[in-house]
Amino acid sequence: MNDDNLEFPAETFSAVKWNAGMLTLLDQRKLPREINYLDYDSALAVAAAIKDMVVRGAPAIGIAAAYAVVLAARTAWQEAEESWREKIEADIETLAAARPTAVNLHWAIAEMKKVFDSIEGDPEPVLLETAICIHEEDIAANHEMGRLGAELIVANSQVITHCNAGALATGGYGTALGVIRTAFKNGSIKNVFSSETRPWFQGARLTSWELQQDQIPVNLVIDSAIASVMENNKIAWLIVGSDRIAANGDVANKIGTYSHAVSAYYHGVKVMVVAPSSTVDMDIESGVDIPIENRGTEEVTDFKSTRIAPNDIEAINPAFDITPAKLVDVIVTEKGIVHNPDTEKMLALFG
Ligand code: MRU
């Protein structure tokens, strides 16, 4: 389909927005059944919202944290004008610890802290301007990545995506879904397979919903069907986002990405990782050093708060995995594309 007038409803909602002096988050835990916005006026409440998955997706978490720093500074300034920089530190530490894998959280907080020294007087206006800038730059990066990634996809392709790397996971438009949106608009993608993404069902609840709203044909499949989907359909690309990319090109992303990439290798399906440069962590040499979040085991043993596993079973619940660089064909960022990533090529673009 090639229609320049095609509307993209994903542009009409925002997972994260600054509204009347407060941070508003679209509660992603209940989507798509309930569309509910929650307002936040404290950094600690935002940290809890990040931990509890009200807002999720690496870039969206970073943007929410940037706005949370504004809220923390406002409170600290109201309590003690001379020492707001010291007072804010405890809140920032709690924010930074909310989720460990997505480096965008730490990156955004560091960007906010960079302007602390230059602030005179009330910190809120300058910090708000910085947070808005982080938010707007993320949206612009997504559109640029959409353009770059879509150029790699030939006409009438079928692709697979995992988890949700869409408008909901970012400032807007999406990373992996940004590429898919642009490629669909260009007529390069005719169908998407979205894997459900246990245990939070980001693929089933969020990606399928976003694509459906944009009238992009999508088939929802269970995670373990992916090898079979690759065997029985002509799939051009596996397109995913990332929570952190190490200096050698190893990619941390939602649990299941690694097994999808192994299946892709076996079936000759190419792997595209789409992420803004704020997801690249050149301080981490390889994927083994990326901290992987382990979440509560009730996410595995229970379904909708009902126990489905035996009472005394010991489950484990890693929320992310590492796809080695050698299984990745391209990393698409707003700064450019890295083909067959390794340390040398990553350094050339991000060094
Ligand atoms: O646990 P989540 O939902 O925050 O995990 C999100 C992912 O793994 C996404 O694929 C990743 O953050 C990229 S989002 C543009």
Coordinates of C-alpha atoms and ligand atoms in Angstrom, one line a residue:
M1 CA 0.0 0.0 0.0
N2 CA 1.4 3.4 -1.0
D3 CA -0.8 6.2 0.2
D4 CA 0.7 9.5 1.1
N5 CA -2.5 10.5 2.8
L6 CA -2.5 7.5 5.1
E7 CA -3.0 8.6 8.7
F8 CA -1.0 7.2 11.5
P9 CA -3.2 7.2 14.6
A10 CA -0.2 6.3 16.8
E11 CA 0.8 9.9 16.4
T12 CA -2.4 10.9 18.2
F13 CA -1.6 9.3 21.5
S14 CA 1.4 9.7 23.7
A15 CA 2.7 7.2 26.3
V16 CA 4.5 10.1 28.1
K17 CA 3.4 13.8 28.2
W18 CA 4.0 16.9 30.2
N19 CA 0.6 18.4 31.0
A20 CA -0.3 21.4 33.1
G21 CA 2.8 21.1 35.3
M22 CA 2.5 17.3 35.8
L23 CA 3.7 14.2 34.1
T24 CA 0.9 12.2 32.4
L25 CA 1.5 8.5 31.6
L26 CA -0.8 6.3 29.6
D27 CA -1.2 3.2 31.8
Q28 CA 0.2 0.4 29.6
R29 CA -0.7 -2.4 32.0
K30 CA -4.4 -2.5 31.0
L31 CA -4.0 -1.7 27.3
P32 CA -5.8 -2.2 24.9
R33 CA -8.9 -3.0 27.0
E34 CA -8.7 0.2 29.1
I35 CA -7.3 3.6 28.0
N36 CA -6.4 5.3 31.2
Y37 CA -4.0 8.2 31.9
L38 CA -2.4 8.7 35.3
D39 CA -1.0 12.0 36.5
Y40 CA 2.3 12.3 38.5
D41 CA 3.7 15.2 40.5
S42 CA 6.5 13.4 42.4
A43 CA 9.7 11.8 41.1
L44 CA 9.3 8.8 43.6
A45 CA 5.8 8.1 42.2
V46 CA 7.3 8.1 38.7
A47 CA 10.0 5.7 39.8
A48 CA 7.3 3.4 41.1
A49 CA 5.4 3.7 37.8
I50 CA 8.5 2.7 35.9
K51 CA 9.1 -0.3 38.1
D52 CA 5.4 -1.3 37.9
M53 CA 5.3 -1.1 34.1
V54 CA 2.8 1.8 33.9
V55 CA 5.4 3.1 31.4
R56 CA 7.8 0.8 29.7
G57 CA 10.1 0.5 26.7
A58 CA 13.6 1.9 27.0
P59 CA 13.2 5.3 25.4
A60 CA 9.9 6.0 27.1
I61 CA 11.4 5.1 30.5
G62 CA 14.2 7.6 29.8
I63 CA 11.8 10.4 28.8
A64 CA 9.6 9.7 31.9
A65 CA 12.7 9.9 34.1
A66 CA 13.8 13.2 32.5
Y67 CA 10.4 14.7 33.4
A68 CA 10.6 13.1 36.9
V69 CA 13.9 15.0 37.5
V70 CA 11.9 18.2 36.8
L71 CA 9.4 17.2 39.5
A72 CA 12.2 16.3 41.9
A73 CA 13.8 19.6 41.4
R74 CA 10.6 21.5 41.9
T75 CA 10.1 19.8 45.3
A76 CA 13.7 20.3 46.3
W77 CA 13.6 24.0 45.3
Q78 CA 10.4 24.5 47.3
E79 CA 12.0 22.9 50.4
A80 CA 15.4 24.5 50.3
E81 CA 16.3 26.9 47.5
E82 CA 20.1 27.0 48.2
S83 CA 20.6 23.2 48.4
W84 CA 18.1 21.8 45.8
R85 CA 21.0 20.0 44.0
E86 CA 21.9 18.0 47.1
K87 CA 18.3 17.4 48.1
I88 CA 17.4 16.0 44.7
E89 CA 20.1 13.2 44.8
A90 CA 18.1 10.6 46.8
D91 CA 15.1 10.9 44.3
I92 CA 17.5 10.5 41.4
E93 CA 19.1 7.4 42.9
T94 CA 15.6 5.9 43.3
L95 CA 14.7 6.7 39.7
A96 CA 18.0 5.3 38.3
A97 CA 17.4 2.0 40.2
A98 CA 13.8 1.6 39.0
R99 CA 14.8 -0.8 36.1
P100 CA 18.4 -1.9 35.5
T101 CA 18.6 -3.0 31.9
A102 CA 17.5 -0.1 29.8
V103 CA 20.5 2.3 29.6
N104 CA 18.2 5.1 28.3
L105 CA 17.1 5.7 31.9
H106 CA 20.7 6.4 33.1
W107 CA 21.4 8.3 29.9
A108 CA 18.4 10.7 30.3
I109 CA 19.2 11.3 34.0
A110 CA 22.9 12.1 33.0
E111 CA 21.6 14.5 30.3
M112 CA 19.5 16.3 32.9
K113 CA 22.3 16.5 35.4
K114 CA 24.6 18.0 32.8
V115 CA 22.7 21.3 33.0
F116 CA 22.5 21.5 36.8
D117 CA 25.7 23.6 37.2
S118 CA 24.6 26.3 34.7
I119 CA 21.2 26.9 36.5
E120 CA 20.7 30.1 38.5
G121 CA 17.6 30.4 40.5
D122 CA 14.5 28.2 40.1
P123 CA 15.6 25.1 38.2
E124 CA 12.2 24.1 36.8
P125 CA 12.2 26.2 33.6
V126 CA 15.6 25.1 32.4
L127 CA 15.1 21.4 33.4
L128 CA 11.7 21.3 31.7
E129 CA 13.2 22.7 28.6
T130 CA 15.9 20.0 28.7
A131 CA 13.3 17.2 29.2
I132 CA 11.2 18.5 26.4
C133 CA 14.3 18.5 24.2
I134 CA 15.1 14.9 25.1
H135 CA 11.5 14.0 24.3
E136 CA 11.4 15.8 20.9
E137 CA 14.8 14.5 19.9
D138 CA 13.6 11.0 20.5
I139 CA 10.6 11.4 18.2
A140 CA 12.9 12.9 15.5
A141 CA 15.4 10.0 15.9
N142 CA 12.5 7.5 15.4
H143 CA 11.5 9.1 12.2
E144 CA 15.0 9.1 10.9
M145 CA 15.5 5.5 11.9
G146 CA 12.2 4.7 10.2
R147 CA 13.5 6.2 7.0
L148 CA 16.9 4.5 7.2
G149 CA 15.6 1.1 8.2
A150 CA 12.8 1.1 5.6
E151 CA 15.3 1.6 2.8
L152 CA 16.7 -1.9 3.6
I153 CA 13.4 -3.6 3.1
V154 CA 12.3 -4.8 -0.4
A155 CA 8.8 -4.5 -1.7
N156 CA 6.0 -6.8 -0.3
S157 CA 8.1 -8.2 2.5
Q158 CA 6.8 -10.0 5.5
V159 CA 8.5 -9.3 8.8
I160 CA 8.4 -10.4 12.5
T161 CA 8.7 -8.2 15.5
H162 CA 8.9 -9.1 19.2
C163 CA 7.7 -7.2 22.3
N164 CA 6.7 -3.6 21.7
A165 CA 9.1 -1.1 20.2
G166 CA 6.4 1.3 19.0
A167 CA 5.0 4.7 19.9
L168 CA 4.1 3.3 23.3
A169 CA 7.7 2.4 24.1
T170 CA 9.2 5.7 22.9
G171 CA 8.5 9.4 22.7
G172 CA 6.4 8.6 19.7
Y173 CA 6.4 6.7 16.3
G174 CA 8.6 3.9 17.6
T175 CA 11.9 2.3 16.8
A176 CA 11.2 -1.1 15.3
L177 CA 7.6 -0.1 14.7
G178 CA 8.9 3.2 13.2
V179 CA 10.7 1.2 10.5
I180 CA 7.6 -1.0 10.0
R181 CA 5.3 2.1 9.8
T182 CA 7.6 3.8 7.2
A183 CA 8.1 0.6 5.2
F184 CA 4.4 -0.1 5.2
K185 CA 3.7 3.5 4.0
N186 CA 6.4 2.9 1.2
G187 CA 4.8 -0.4 0.1
S188 CA 7.7 -2.5 1.3
I189 CA 5.9 -4.4 4.1
K190 CA 2.7 -6.3 3.4
N191 CA 2.3 -8.2 6.7
V192 CA 3.8 -8.3 10.2
F193 CA 3.9 -11.3 12.6
S194 CA 3.9 -10.1 16.2
S195 CA 5.0 -12.5 18.9
E196 CA 2.9 -12.3 22.1
T197 CA 5.9 -11.7 24.5
R198 CA 5.2 -13.6 27.7
P199 CA 4.8 -12.8 30.5
W200 CA 3.6 -9.2 30.0
F201 CA 2.2 -9.7 26.5
Q202 CA 3.6 -6.5 25.0
G203 CA 3.3 -8.1 21.6
A204 CA -0.3 -9.3 22.0
R205 CA -1.6 -6.2 23.9
L206 CA 0.5 -3.3 22.6
T207 CA 2.2 -4.1 19.2
S208 CA -0.9 -5.8 17.7
W209 CA -3.0 -2.8 18.9
E210 CA -0.7 -0.2 17.5
L211 CA -0.4 -1.9 14.1
Q212 CA -4.1 -2.6 14.0
Q213 CA -4.8 1.1 14.6
D214 CA -2.5 2.0 11.7
Q215 CA -4.3 -0.6 9.5
I216 CA -1.0 -2.5 9.0
P217 CA -1.9 -6.2 8.5
V218 CA -0.7 -8.2 11.6
N219 CA -0.8 -11.8 12.7
L220 CA -0.4 -12.4 16.4
V221 CA 1.5 -15.7 17.2
I222 CA 2.7 -17.2 20.5
D223 CA 6.4 -16.8 21.1
S224 CA 7.2 -20.5 20.6
A225 CA 5.6 -20.4 17.1
I226 CA 8.3 -18.2 15.6
A227 CA 10.6 -20.9 14.2
S228 CA 7.5 -22.5 12.6
V229 CA 6.4 -19.1 11.2
M230 CA 9.8 -18.7 9.6
E231 CA 9.7 -22.2 8.2
N232 CA 6.3 -21.8 6.7
N233 CA 6.3 -18.2 5.5
K234 CA 8.7 -16.1 3.4
I235 CA 10.0 -13.8 6.1
A236 CA 12.5 -11.0 5.1
W237 CA 13.4 -9.5 8.5
L238 CA 13.1 -9.9 12.2
I239 CA 12.9 -6.3 13.4
V240 CA 13.3 -5.5 17.1
G241 CA 14.2 -2.7 19.4
S242 CA 16.8 -2.7 22.2
D243 CA 17.2 -1.8 25.8
R244 CA 21.0 -1.5 25.6
I245 CA 23.6 -2.2 23.0
A246 CA 27.2 -3.0 24.1
A247 CA 30.3 -1.6 22.4
N248 CA 30.8 -4.9 20.5
G249 CA 27.2 -4.8 19.1
D250 CA 25.7 -7.3 21.5
V251 CA 22.0 -6.5 22.0
A252 CA 19.9 -6.6 25.1
N253 CA 16.2 -6.8 24.4
K254 CA 13.1 -8.4 25.7
I255 CA 13.4 -12.1 26.7
G256 CA 12.8 -14.2 23.6
T257 CA 14.7 -11.9 21.2
Y258 CA 17.7 -14.2 21.4
S259 CA 15.8 -17.4 20.5
H260 CA 14.0 -15.5 17.7
A261 CA 17.5 -14.5 16.4
V262 CA 18.8 -18.0 16.6
S263 CA 15.7 -19.2 14.6
A264 CA 16.3 -16.3 12.1
Y265 CA 19.9 -17.5 11.6
Y266 CA 18.8 -21.0 10.9
H267 CA 16.1 -19.9 8.4
G268 CA 18.1 -17.2 6.6
V269 CA 16.0 -14.4 8.0
K270 CA 17.9 -11.2 8.5
V271 CA 17.9 -9.4 11.9
M272 CA 17.5 -5.7 12.2
V273 CA 17.9 -3.9 15.6
V274 CA 16.5 -0.4 15.7
A275 CA 17.5 1.9 18.6
P276 CA 18.4 5.5 19.1
S277 CA 22.0 6.3 20.0
S278 CA 20.9 6.8 23.6
T279 CA 20.5 3.0 23.8
V280 CA 24.2 2.5 22.8
D281 CA 26.4 2.0 25.9
M282 CA 30.0 2.2 24.7
D283 CA 31.2 1.8 28.4
I284 CA 30.0 -1.8 28.3
E285 CA 32.4 -4.0 26.4
S286 CA 30.0 -6.9 25.6
G287 CA 26.6 -8.3 26.4
V288 CA 27.9 -10.3 29.4
D289 CA 28.3 -7.1 31.4
I290 CA 24.8 -5.8 30.7
P291 CA 22.6 -6.1 33.9
I292 CA 19.6 -8.2 33.2
E293 CA 16.5 -7.5 35.2
N294 CA 15.0 -10.5 37.0
R295 CA 11.3 -9.8 37.8
G296 CA 9.0 -11.5 40.3
T297 CA 8.4 -15.1 39.7
E298 CA 4.6 -14.8 40.1
E299 CA 4.7 -13.3 36.5
V300 CA 5.6 -16.9 35.4
T301 CA 3.7 -19.1 37.9
D302 CA 0.5 -17.1 37.9
F303 CA -1.9 -15.9 35.2
K304 CA -4.1 -12.9 35.9
S305 CA -3.4 -13.4 39.6
T306 CA -4.5 -17.1 39.6
R307 CA -1.8 -19.6 40.4
I308 CA -1.3 -22.0 37.4
A309 CA 2.0 -23.7 38.5
P310 CA 2.4 -26.0 41.5
N311 CA 2.8 -24.2 44.7
D312 CA 6.4 -25.2 45.5
I313 CA 7.9 -24.7 42.0
E314 CA 11.0 -22.6 41.7
A315 CA 10.6 -20.3 38.6
I316 CA 13.0 -17.8 37.2
N317 CA 12.0 -14.7 35.3
P318 CA 14.7 -12.9 33.4
A319 CA 13.0 -10.0 31.6
F320 CA 15.7 -9.5 28.9
D321 CA 18.3 -11.6 27.0
I322 CA 21.4 -10.9 25.0
T323 CA 21.5 -11.5 21.3
P324 CA 25.2 -11.8 20.3
A325 CA 26.4 -9.3 17.6
K326 CA 27.2 -12.1 15.2
L327 CA 23.4 -12.9 15.0
V328 CA 22.6 -9.2 14.1
D329 CA 22.7 -8.1 10.5
V330 CA 22.2 -4.4 11.0
I331 CA 21.9 -2.0 13.9
V332 CA 19.9 1.1 12.7
T333 CA 20.3 4.3 14.7
E334 CA 19.5 7.9 13.9
K335 CA 23.3 8.4 13.4
G336 CA 23.5 5.7 10.7
I337 CA 23.5 2.0 10.2
V338 CA 26.1 -0.5 11.4
H339 CA 26.2 -3.6 9.2
N340 CA 27.4 -6.9 10.8
P341 CA 28.3 -5.0 14.0
D342 CA 31.6 -5.4 15.8
T343 CA 33.6 -3.2 18.2
E344 CA 35.5 -1.5 15.4
K345 CA 32.4 -0.5 13.4
M346 CA 30.6 0.5 16.6
L347 CA 33.5 2.7 17.6
A348 CA 33.6 4.3 14.2
L349 CA 30.0 5.5 14.6
F350 CA 29.7 6.0 18.4
G351 CA 33.3 6.3 19.6
Ligands
MRU1 O1 9.9 -4.8 29.7 P1 9.7 -3.7 28.7 O2 8.3 -3.8 28.1 O3 10.1 -2.3 29.1 O4 10.7 -4.1 27.5 C1 10.7 -3.4 26.3 C2 11.6 -3.9 25.3 O5 12.3 -4.9 25.5 C3 11.6 -3.2 24.0 O6 11.8 -4.1 22.9 C4 12.8 -2.2 24.1 O7 12.7 -1.4 25.2 C5 12.9 -1.4 22.9 S1 11.6 -0.2 22.9 C6 11.8 0.9 21.7

